[in-house]
Amino acid sequence: MVEPLKVNDALEDPDWLLAMQEELNNFKRNDVWTLMKRPDHCRNVIGTKWVFKNKQDEHGIVIRNKARLVAQNYSQVEGVDFGEAFAPVARLESIRILLAFAAHYGFKLQQMDVKSAFLNGPLHEEVYVKQPPGFENPHFPNHVFKFNKAIYGLKQAHRAWYRVGTDLSNPLLFPTHLKSKAAPKLKEPEETSPNLLLRPSPAKSPPWRSFSTFFSAMASGMNSNLSLSLGFVGFPR
């Protein structure tokens, strides 16, 4: 299936239209934005763009269509709709250590995929955006959306998601742990959980070692806040 280059082409294809609706349903489920009349104090309204991608398996077979609505961050203005955009990232050395540790001890590895991860990151700034192409509200065509949470493409999206990862590092969802000095995104267990390594990350998290019962309990707790896809390490989807 060919990936559409224009929104109008996607709107005419039932499969891609369904993928676009699924993306907007994620926005609604995560309370990403609020439709409103443009405020008088609003100094900037950014645009959005649809990005279409065929998801393939390890054999190159298309398994699903993915439509992503992304922000056109080139129209963002520093000091108006974004400030600090820095966010720590994992070092490749940390991932190698984790994989070597698991291979040495014969641990089973599982990975977590947070669906639409950035849609879970609350924003501290006021960001206004135009209505998505092809899905303008017929009753309020001149209204704008105000973001409650980040979407892909926003300059501060990574930072907003990192704050979510920090908030999730609490005893209700994770065992107590400390941040690694070598890589801020790698979580080091305390003595109460000597066989567990956790590493929250944007979108996909590299695998971790976990006892099956503890892993199930942890996943259950996280699923109450996030939409997750869990499984053993395999081809990324």
Coordinates of N, CA and C in Angstrom, one line a residue, residues 18-231:
L18 N -9.3 5.8 8.5 CA -9.4 5.1 9.8 C -8.2 5.4 10.7
A19 N -7.0 5.4 10.1 CA -5.8 5.6 10.8 C -5.8 7.0 11.4
M20 N -6.3 8.0 10.6 CA -6.3 9.4 11.0 C -7.3 9.5 12.1
Q21 N -8.5 8.9 12.0 CA -9.5 8.9 13.1 C -8.9 8.3 14.4
E22 N -8.1 7.3 14.3 CA -7.5 6.6 15.4 C -6.6 7.6 16.1
E23 N -5.8 8.4 15.4 CA -4.9 9.3 16.0 C -5.7 10.4 16.7
L24 N -6.8 10.9 16.1 CA -7.6 12.0 16.8 C -8.3 11.4 18.0
N25 N -8.7 10.1 17.9 CA -9.3 9.5 19.1 C -8.3 9.4 20.3
N26 N -7.0 9.2 19.9 CA -5.9 9.2 21.0 C -5.9 10.6 21.6
F27 N -6.0 11.6 20.8 CA -6.0 13.0 21.3 C -7.1 13.2 22.3
K28 N -8.3 12.7 21.9 CA -9.5 12.9 22.8 C -9.3 12.1 24.1
R29 N -8.8 10.8 24.0 CA -8.7 10.0 25.1 C -7.7 10.5 26.1
N30 N -6.6 11.1 25.6 CA -5.6 11.7 26.4 C -5.8 13.2 26.8
D31 N -6.9 13.7 26.4 CA -7.2 15.1 26.7 C -6.1 16.0 26.3
V32 N -5.7 15.9 25.0 CA -4.5 16.6 24.5 C -4.8 18.0 24.3
W33 N -6.0 18.4 23.8 CA -6.3 19.8 23.5 C -7.8 20.1 23.7
T34 N -8.0 21.4 23.6 CA -9.4 22.0 23.9 C -9.7 23.0 22.8
L35 N -10.8 22.8 22.1 CA -11.2 23.7 21.0 C -11.8 25.0 21.7
M36 N -11.4 26.1 21.2 CA -11.8 27.4 21.7 C -11.7 28.5 20.7
K37 N -12.4 29.6 21.0 CA -12.2 30.9 20.3 C -10.8 31.4 20.6
R38 N -10.1 31.9 19.5 CA -8.7 32.4 19.7 C -8.7 33.5 20.7
P39 N -8.0 33.4 21.8 CA -7.9 34.5 22.8 C -7.3 35.7 22.3
D40 N -7.7 36.9 22.8 CA -7.1 38.1 22.4 C -5.6 38.2 22.7
H41 N -5.2 37.5 23.8 CA -3.8 37.6 24.1 C -2.9 36.6 23.4
C42 N -3.5 35.8 22.5 CA -2.8 34.8 21.8 C -1.9 35.4 20.7
R43 N -0.6 35.3 20.8 CA 0.4 35.9 19.9 C 0.8 35.0 18.8
N44 N 0.6 33.7 18.9 CA 1.0 32.8 17.8 C 0.2 31.6 17.8
V45 N -0.2 31.2 16.6 CA -0.9 29.9 16.4 C -0.1 29.1 15.4
I46 N 0.3 27.9 15.8 CA 1.2 27.1 14.9 C 0.3 26.2 14.1
G47 N 0.9 25.6 13.1 CA 0.2 24.7 12.2 C 0.5 23.2 12.5
T48 N -0.2 22.3 11.9 CA 0.0 20.9 12.0 C 0.1 20.2 10.6
K49 N 0.7 19.0 10.6 CA 0.8 18.3 9.4 C 0.6 16.8 9.6
W50 N -0.1 16.2 8.7 CA -0.3 14.7 8.8 C 0.9 14.0 8.2
V51 N 1.4 13.0 8.9 CA 2.5 12.2 8.4 C 2.0 10.7 8.3
F52 N 2.2 10.1 7.2 CA 1.7 8.8 6.9 C 2.8 7.7 6.8
K53 N 2.6 6.6 7.4 CA 3.7 5.6 7.4 C 3.1 4.2 7.5
N54 N 3.6 3.3 6.6 CA 3.2 1.9 6.6 C 4.1 1.2 7.6
K55 N 3.5 0.5 8.6 CA 4.2 -0.2 9.6 C 4.4 -1.7 9.0
Q56 N 5.7 -2.1 9.0 CA 6.0 -3.4 8.5 C 6.5 -4.4 9.5
D57 N 6.4 -5.7 9.3 CA 7.0 -6.7 10.2 C 8.4 -7.0 9.7
E58 N 9.0 -8.0 10.3 CA 10.4 -8.3 10.0 C 10.6 -8.9 8.6
H59 N 9.5 -9.2 7.9 CA 9.5 -9.8 6.6 C 9.2 -8.7 5.5
G60 N 8.9 -7.5 6.0 CA 8.6 -6.4 5.1 C 7.2 -6.3 4.7
I61 N 6.3 -7.1 5.4 CA 4.9 -7.1 5.0 C 4.2 -6.0 5.8
V62 N 3.4 -5.2 5.2 CA 2.7 -4.1 5.8 C 1.6 -4.7 6.8
I63 N 1.7 -4.4 8.0 CA 0.8 -4.9 9.0 C -0.3 -3.9 9.5
R64 N 0.0 -2.6 9.3 CA -1.0 -1.6 9.7 C -0.5 -0.2 9.1
N65 N -1.5 0.7 9.0 CA -1.2 2.0 8.6 C -1.2 2.9 9.8
K66 N -0.2 3.8 9.8 CA -0.1 4.7 10.9 C -0.1 6.2 10.4
A67 N -1.1 6.9 11.0 CA -1.2 8.4 10.6 C -0.8 9.2 11.9
R68 N 0.1 10.1 11.8 CA 0.5 10.9 12.9 C 0.3 12.4 12.6
L69 N -0.3 13.0 13.5 CA -0.5 14.5 13.4 C 0.6 15.1 14.2
V70 N 1.5 15.9 13.5 CA 2.7 16.5 14.1 C 2.6 18.0 14.0
A71 N 3.2 18.6 15.0 CA 3.3 20.1 15.0 C 4.3 20.6 14.1
Q72 N 4.1 21.7 13.5 CA 5.0 22.4 12.6 C 5.8 23.3 13.5
N73 N 6.9 22.8 14.1 CA 7.6 23.6 15.2 C 8.4 24.7 14.7
Y74 N 8.6 24.8 13.3 CA 9.3 25.9 12.8 C 8.5 27.2 13.0
S75 N 7.2 27.1 13.3 CA 6.4 28.3 13.5 C 6.3 28.7 15.0
Q76 N 6.9 27.9 15.9 CA 6.9 28.2 17.3 C 7.9 29.4 17.6
V77 N 7.5 30.2 18.6 CA 8.3 31.4 18.9 C 8.9 31.2 20.3
E78 N 10.2 31.3 20.5 CA 10.8 31.1 21.8 C 10.3 32.2 22.7
G79 N 9.9 31.9 23.9 CA 9.4 32.8 24.9 C 7.9 33.1 24.8
V80 N 7.3 32.6 23.7 CA 5.9 32.7 23.5 C 5.2 31.4 23.7
D81 N 5.5 30.4 22.9 CA 4.9 29.1 23.1 C 5.9 28.0 23.4
F82 N 7.1 28.3 23.7 CA 8.1 27.3 24.2 C 9.2 28.0 24.9
G83 N 9.8 27.3 25.9 CA 10.9 27.9 26.6 C 12.0 26.9 26.6
E84 N 12.3 26.2 27.7 CA 13.3 25.2 27.8 C 12.9 24.0 27.0
A85 N 13.7 23.5 26.1 CA 13.3 22.3 25.3 C 14.3 21.1 25.5
F86 N 15.3 21.3 26.4 CA 16.3 20.2 26.6 C 15.6 19.1 27.4
A87 N 16.0 17.9 27.0 CA 15.6 16.7 27.8 C 16.7 15.6 27.7
P88 N 17.1 15.0 28.8 CA 18.1 14.0 28.8 C 17.7 12.8 27.9
V89 N 18.7 12.2 27.3 CA 18.5 11.0 26.5 C 19.5 9.9 27.0
A90 N 19.1 8.7 26.6 CA 19.9 7.5 27.0 C 21.2 7.5 26.2
R91 N 22.3 7.1 26.9 CA 23.5 6.8 26.2 C 23.6 5.4 25.6
L92 N 24.2 5.2 24.5 CA 24.2 3.9 23.9 C 25.0 3.0 24.8
E93 N 26.0 3.5 25.5 CA 26.8 2.6 26.4 C 25.9 2.0 27.5
S94 N 24.9 2.7 28.0 CA 24.0 2.2 29.0 C 23.1 1.0 28.5
I95 N 22.7 1.2 27.2 CA 21.9 0.1 26.6 C 22.8 -1.1 26.4
R96 N 24.0 -0.9 26.0 CA 24.9 -2.1 25.8 C 25.2 -2.8 27.1
I97 N 25.4 -2.0 28.2 CA 25.6 -2.6 29.5 C 24.4 -3.5 29.9
L98 N 23.2 -2.9 29.7 CA 22.0 -3.6 30.1 C 21.9 -4.9 29.3
L99 N 22.1 -4.9 28.0 CA 22.0 -6.1 27.2 C 23.1 -7.1 27.5
A100 N 24.3 -6.6 27.8 CA 25.4 -7.5 28.2 C 25.1 -8.2 29.5
F101 N 24.6 -7.4 30.5 CA 24.2 -7.9 31.8 C 23.2 -9.0 31.7
A102 N 22.1 -8.8 30.8 CA 21.1 -9.8 30.6 C 21.6 -11.0 29.9
A103 N 22.5 -10.9 28.9 CA 23.0 -12.0 28.2 C 23.9 -12.9 29.1
H104 N 24.7 -12.2 30.0 CA 25.6 -12.9 30.8 C 24.8 -13.8 31.8
Y105 N 23.7 -13.3 32.4 CA 23.0 -14.0 33.4 C 21.8 -14.8 32.8
G106 N 21.6 -14.8 31.5 CA 20.6 -15.5 30.9 C 19.2 -15.0 31.2
F107 N 19.1 -13.7 31.5 CA 17.8 -13.2 31.8 C 16.9 -13.1 30.6
K108 N 15.6 -13.2 30.8 CA 14.6 -13.0 29.7 C 14.4 -11.5 29.6
L109 N 14.3 -11.0 28.4 CA 14.1 -9.5 28.2 C 12.7 -9.2 27.7
Q110 N 12.1 -8.2 28.2 CA 10.8 -7.7 27.7 C 10.9 -6.2 27.4
Q111 N 10.1 -5.8 26.5 CA 10.2 -4.4 26.1 C 8.8 -3.8 26.2
M112 N 8.8 -2.5 26.4 CA 7.5 -1.7 26.5 C 7.4 -0.7 25.5
D113 N 6.3 -0.6 24.8 CA 6.0 0.5 23.9 C 4.8 1.3 24.4
V114 N 5.1 2.6 24.7 CA 4.0 3.5 25.2 C 3.4 4.0 23.9
K115 N 2.1 3.7 23.7 CA 1.4 4.2 22.5 C 1.2 5.7 22.6
S116 N 1.6 6.3 21.5 CA 1.5 7.8 21.4 C 2.0 8.4 22.7
A117 N 3.3 8.1 23.0 CA 3.9 8.5 24.2 C 3.8 10.0 24.5
F118 N 4.1 10.8 23.5 CA 4.2 12.3 23.8 C 2.8 12.8 24.2
L119 N 1.8 12.1 23.9 CA 0.4 12.6 24.2 C 0.2 12.6 25.7
N120 N 1.1 12.1 26.4 CA 0.9 12.0 27.9 C 1.7 13.1 28.6
G121 N 2.3 14.0 27.9 CA 3.2 15.0 28.6 C 2.5 16.3 28.7
P122 N 2.1 16.7 30.0 CA 1.4 18.0 30.2 C 2.3 19.1 29.8
L123 N 1.8 20.2 29.3 CA 2.6 21.4 28.9 C 2.5 22.4 30.0
H124 N 3.5 23.2 30.2 CA 3.6 24.3 31.1 C 3.3 25.6 30.4
E125 N 3.5 25.6 29.0 CA 3.3 26.8 28.3 C 1.9 26.8 27.6
E126 N 1.5 28.0 27.2 CA 0.3 28.1 26.4 C 0.6 28.0 24.9
V127 N 0.1 26.9 24.3 CA 0.4 26.7 22.9 C -0.9 26.5 22.2
Y128 N -1.1 27.3 21.1 CA -2.3 27.3 20.3 C -2.0 26.7 18.9
V129 N -2.9 26.0 18.4 CA -2.7 25.3 17.1 C -3.9 25.4 16.2
K130 N -3.7 25.4 14.9 CA -4.8 25.4 14.0 C -5.5 24.0 14.0
Q131 N -6.7 24.0 13.6 CA -7.4 22.7 13.5 C -6.7 21.9 12.4
P132 N -6.7 20.5 12.6 CA -6.0 19.6 11.7 C -6.6 19.6 10.3
P133 N -5.7 19.6 9.3 CA -6.2 19.6 7.9 C -7.1 18.4 7.7
G134 N -8.3 18.7 7.1 CA -9.3 17.7 6.8 C -10.3 17.4 7.9
F135 N -10.1 18.0 9.1 CA -10.9 17.7 10.2 C -11.3 19.0 10.9
E136 N -11.5 20.0 10.1 CA -12.0 21.3 10.7 C -13.4 21.2 11.2
N137 N -13.7 21.8 12.3 CA -15.1 21.8 12.9 C -15.9 22.7 12.0
P138 N -17.0 22.1 11.4 CA -17.8 22.9 10.5 C -18.6 24.0 11.2
H139 N -18.8 23.9 12.5 CA -19.6 24.9 13.2 C -18.7 26.0 13.8
F140 N -17.4 25.7 14.0 CA -16.4 26.7 14.5 C -15.2 26.6 13.6
P141 N -15.2 27.0 12.4 CA -14.1 26.9 11.5 C -12.9 27.8 11.8
N142 N -13.2 28.9 12.6 CA -12.1 29.8 12.9 C -11.6 29.6 14.3
H143 N -12.1 28.6 15.0 CA -11.6 28.3 16.4 C -10.2 27.7 16.3
V144 N -9.5 27.7 17.4 CA -8.2 27.1 17.5 C -8.2 26.1 18.6
F145 N -7.2 25.2 18.6 CA -7.0 24.3 19.7 C -6.0 24.8 20.7
K146 N -6.2 24.7 22.0 CA -5.2 25.0 23.0 C -4.7 23.6 23.5
F147 N -3.4 23.5 23.5 CA -2.8 22.2 23.9 C -2.8 22.1 25.4
N148 N -3.3 21.0 25.9 CA -3.1 20.6 27.3 C -1.9 19.7 27.5
K149 N -1.6 19.0 26.5 CA -0.4 18.1 26.5 C 0.3 18.2 25.2
A150 N 1.5 17.6 25.2 CA 2.3 17.8 24.0 C 1.9 16.8 22.9
I151 N 2.3 17.1 21.6 CA 2.2 16.2 20.5 C 3.5 16.1 19.9
Y152 N 3.7 15.1 19.0 CA 4.9 15.0 18.3 C 5.2 16.2 17.4
G153 N 6.5 16.7 17.4 CA 6.9 17.8 16.7 C 7.0 19.1 17.5
L154 N 6.4 19.2 18.6 CA 6.6 20.4 19.5 C 8.0 20.4 20.0
K155 N 8.6 21.6 20.1 CA 10.0 21.7 20.5 C 10.1 21.2 21.9
Q156 N 9.1 21.3 22.8 CA 9.2 20.9 24.2 C 8.6 19.5 24.4
A157 N 8.3 18.8 23.4 CA 7.6 17.5 23.5 C 8.5 16.5 24.3
H158 N 9.8 16.4 24.0 CA 10.7 15.5 24.7 C 10.8 15.8 26.2
R159 N 10.9 17.1 26.5 CA 11.0 17.5 27.9 C 9.7 17.2 28.6
A160 N 8.6 17.4 28.0 CA 7.3 17.1 28.6 C 7.2 15.7 29.0
W161 N 7.6 14.8 28.0 CA 7.5 13.4 28.2 C 8.5 12.9 29.3
Y162 N 9.7 13.6 29.4 CA 10.6 13.2 30.4 C 10.1 13.5 31.8
R163 N 9.3 14.6 31.9 CA 8.7 14.9 33.2 C 7.7 13.9 33.6
V164 N 7.0 13.3 32.6 CA 6.1 12.2 32.9 C 6.8 11.0 33.4
G165 N 8.0 10.7 32.8 CA 8.8 9.6 33.2 C 9.2 9.8 34.6
T166 N 9.6 11.0 35.0 CA 10.0 11.3 36.3 C 8.8 11.1 37.3
D167 N 7.7 11.6 36.9 CA 6.5 11.5 37.8 C 6.1 10.0 38.0
L168 N 6.3 9.2 37.0 CA 5.9 7.8 37.1 C 6.9 7.0 37.9
S169 N 8.0 7.6 38.2 CA 9.0 6.9 39.1 C 8.6 7.1 40.6
N170 N 7.5 6.5 40.9 CA 7.1 6.6 42.3 C 6.7 5.2 42.8
P171 N 6.6 5.0 44.1 CA 6.4 3.6 44.6 C 5.1 3.0 44.2
L172 N 4.1 3.8 43.7 CA 2.9 3.2 43.3 C 3.0 2.5 41.9
L173 N 4.0 2.9 41.1 CA 4.2 2.3 39.8 C 5.5 1.5 39.7
F174 N 6.5 2.0 40.3 CA 7.9 1.4 40.2 C 8.4 1.2 41.6
P175 N 9.3 0.3 41.8 CA 10.1 0.1 43.1 C 11.0 1.4 43.2
T176 N 11.3 1.6 44.4 CA 12.2 2.8 44.7 C 13.5 2.6 43.9
H177 N 14.1 3.6 43.4 CA 15.3 3.5 42.6 C 16.0 4.9 42.6
L178 N 17.2 4.8 42.1 CA 18.0 6.0 42.0 C 18.4 6.3 40.5
K179 N 18.7 7.5 40.1 CA 19.1 7.8 38.8 C 20.6 7.5 38.6
S180 N 20.9 6.9 37.5 CA 22.3 6.7 37.2 C 23.1 7.9 36.9
K181 N 24.3 8.1 37.4 CA 25.1 9.2 37.2 C 25.7 9.2 35.8
A182 N 25.9 8.0 35.2 CA 26.4 7.9 33.9 C 25.4 8.2 32.8
A183 N 24.2 7.9 33.0 CA 23.1 8.2 32.1 C 21.8 8.5 32.8
P184 N 21.4 9.7 32.8 CA 20.2 10.1 33.7 C 19.0 9.3 33.4
K185 N 18.9 8.6 32.2 CA 17.6 7.9 31.9 C 17.7 6.5 32.4
L186 N 18.8 6.0 32.8 CA 19.0 4.6 33.3 C 18.7 4.6 34.8
K187 N 17.8 3.7 35.2 CA 17.4 3.6 36.6 C 18.1 2.5 37.3
E188 N 18.7 2.8 38.4 CA 19.5 1.8 39.2 C 18.6 1.4 40.4
P189 N 18.5 0.1 40.6 CA 17.7 -0.4 41.7 C 18.4 -0.2 43.0
E190 N 17.6 -0.1 44.1 CA 18.2 -0.1 45.4 C 18.3 -1.6 45.9
E191 N 18.7 -1.8 47.1 CA 19.0 -3.1 47.6 C 17.7 -3.9 47.7
T192 N 16.5 -3.2 47.8 CA 15.2 -3.9 47.9 C 14.8 -4.6 46.6
S193 N 15.4 -4.2 45.5 CA 15.1 -4.9 44.2 C 16.4 -5.1 43.4
P194 N 17.2 -6.1 43.8 CA 18.5 -6.3 43.2 C 18.5 -6.8 41.8
N195 N 17.4 -7.3 41.3 CA 17.4 -7.9 40.0 C 16.6 -7.2 39.0
L196 N 16.4 -5.9 39.2 CA 15.6 -5.1 38.3 C 16.2 -3.9 37.8
L197 N 16.2 -3.7 36.5 CA 16.7 -2.4 35.9 C 15.6 -1.8 35.1
L198 N 15.3 -0.5 35.3 CA 14.2 0.1 34.5 C 14.8 1.3 33.8
R199 N 14.3 1.6 32.6 CA 14.7 2.7 31.8 C 13.6 3.3 31.0
P200 N 12.8 4.3 31.6 CA 11.8 5.0 30.9 C 12.4 5.8 29.8
S201 N 11.7 5.8 28.6 CA 12.3 6.5 27.4 C 11.1 7.0 26.5
P202 N 11.3 8.0 25.7 CA 10.3 8.4 24.8 C 9.9 7.2 23.9
A203 N 8.6 7.0 23.7 CA 8.1 6.0 22.8 C 8.5 4.6 23.2
K204 N 9.6 4.1 22.7 CA 10.0 2.8 22.9 C 11.1 2.7 24.0
S205 N 11.0 1.8 24.9 CA 12.0 1.6 25.9 C 12.8 0.4 25.6
P206 N 14.1 0.4 25.7 CA 14.9 -0.8 25.6 C 14.5 -1.8 26.7
P207 N 14.7 -3.1 26.5 CA 14.2 -4.1 27.3 C 14.7 -4.0 28.8
W208 N 14.0 -4.6 29.7 CA 14.5 -4.8 31.0 C 14.3 -6.2 31.5
R209 N 15.0 -6.5 32.6 CA 14.9 -7.8 33.2 C 13.9 -7.7 34.3
S210 N 13.0 -8.7 34.5 CA 12.0 -8.6 35.5 C 11.5 -10.0 35.9
F211 N 11.2 -10.2 37.1 CA 10.4 -11.4 37.5 C 9.1 -11.3 36.9
S212 N 8.5 -12.4 36.4 CA 7.3 -12.3 35.6 C 6.1 -11.8 36.5
T213 N 6.1 -12.2 37.8 CA 5.0 -11.7 38.6 C 5.1 -10.2 38.9
F214 N 6.3 -9.8 39.2 CA 6.5 -8.4 39.4 C 6.3 -7.6 38.2
F215 N 6.7 -8.1 37.1 CA 6.5 -7.4 35.8 C 5.1 -7.2 35.5
S216 N 4.3 -8.2 35.7 CA 2.8 -8.1 35.5 C 2.2 -7.1 36.4
A217 N 2.6 -7.1 37.7 CA 2.0 -6.1 38.6 C 2.4 -4.7 38.2
M218 N 3.7 -4.5 37.8 CA 4.1 -3.2 37.4 C 3.4 -2.7 36.2
A219 N 3.3 -3.6 35.2 CA 2.6 -3.3 33.9 C 1.1 -2.9 34.2
S220 N 0.5 -3.6 35.1 CA -0.9 -3.3 35.4 C -1.0 -1.9 36.0
G221 N -0.1 -1.6 36.9 CA -0.1 -0.2 37.5 C 0.2 0.9 36.4
M222 N 1.1 0.6 35.5 CA 1.4 1.6 34.5 C 0.2 1.8 33.5
N223 N -0.5 0.7 33.2 CA -1.6 0.7 32.3 C -2.7 1.5 32.8
S224 N -2.8 1.8 34.1 CA -3.8 2.6 34.6 C -3.6 4.1 34.2
N225 N -2.4 4.4 33.8 CA -2.1 5.8 33.4 C -1.7 5.9 31.9
L226 N -1.2 4.8 31.4 CA -0.7 4.9 30.0 C -1.2 3.7 29.2
S227 N -1.3 3.9 27.9 CA -1.7 2.8 27.0 C -0.4 2.1 26.5
L228 N -0.2 0.8 27.0 CA 1.0 0.1 26.7 C 0.9 -1.1 25.8
S229 N 2.0 -1.4 25.2 CA 2.1 -2.6 24.4 C 3.3 -3.3 25.0
L230 N 3.1 -4.5 25.6 CA 4.2 -5.2 26.3 C 4.5 -6.6 25.6
G231 N 5.7 -7.0 25.7 CA 6.0 -8.3 25.1 C 7.5 -8.6 25.1

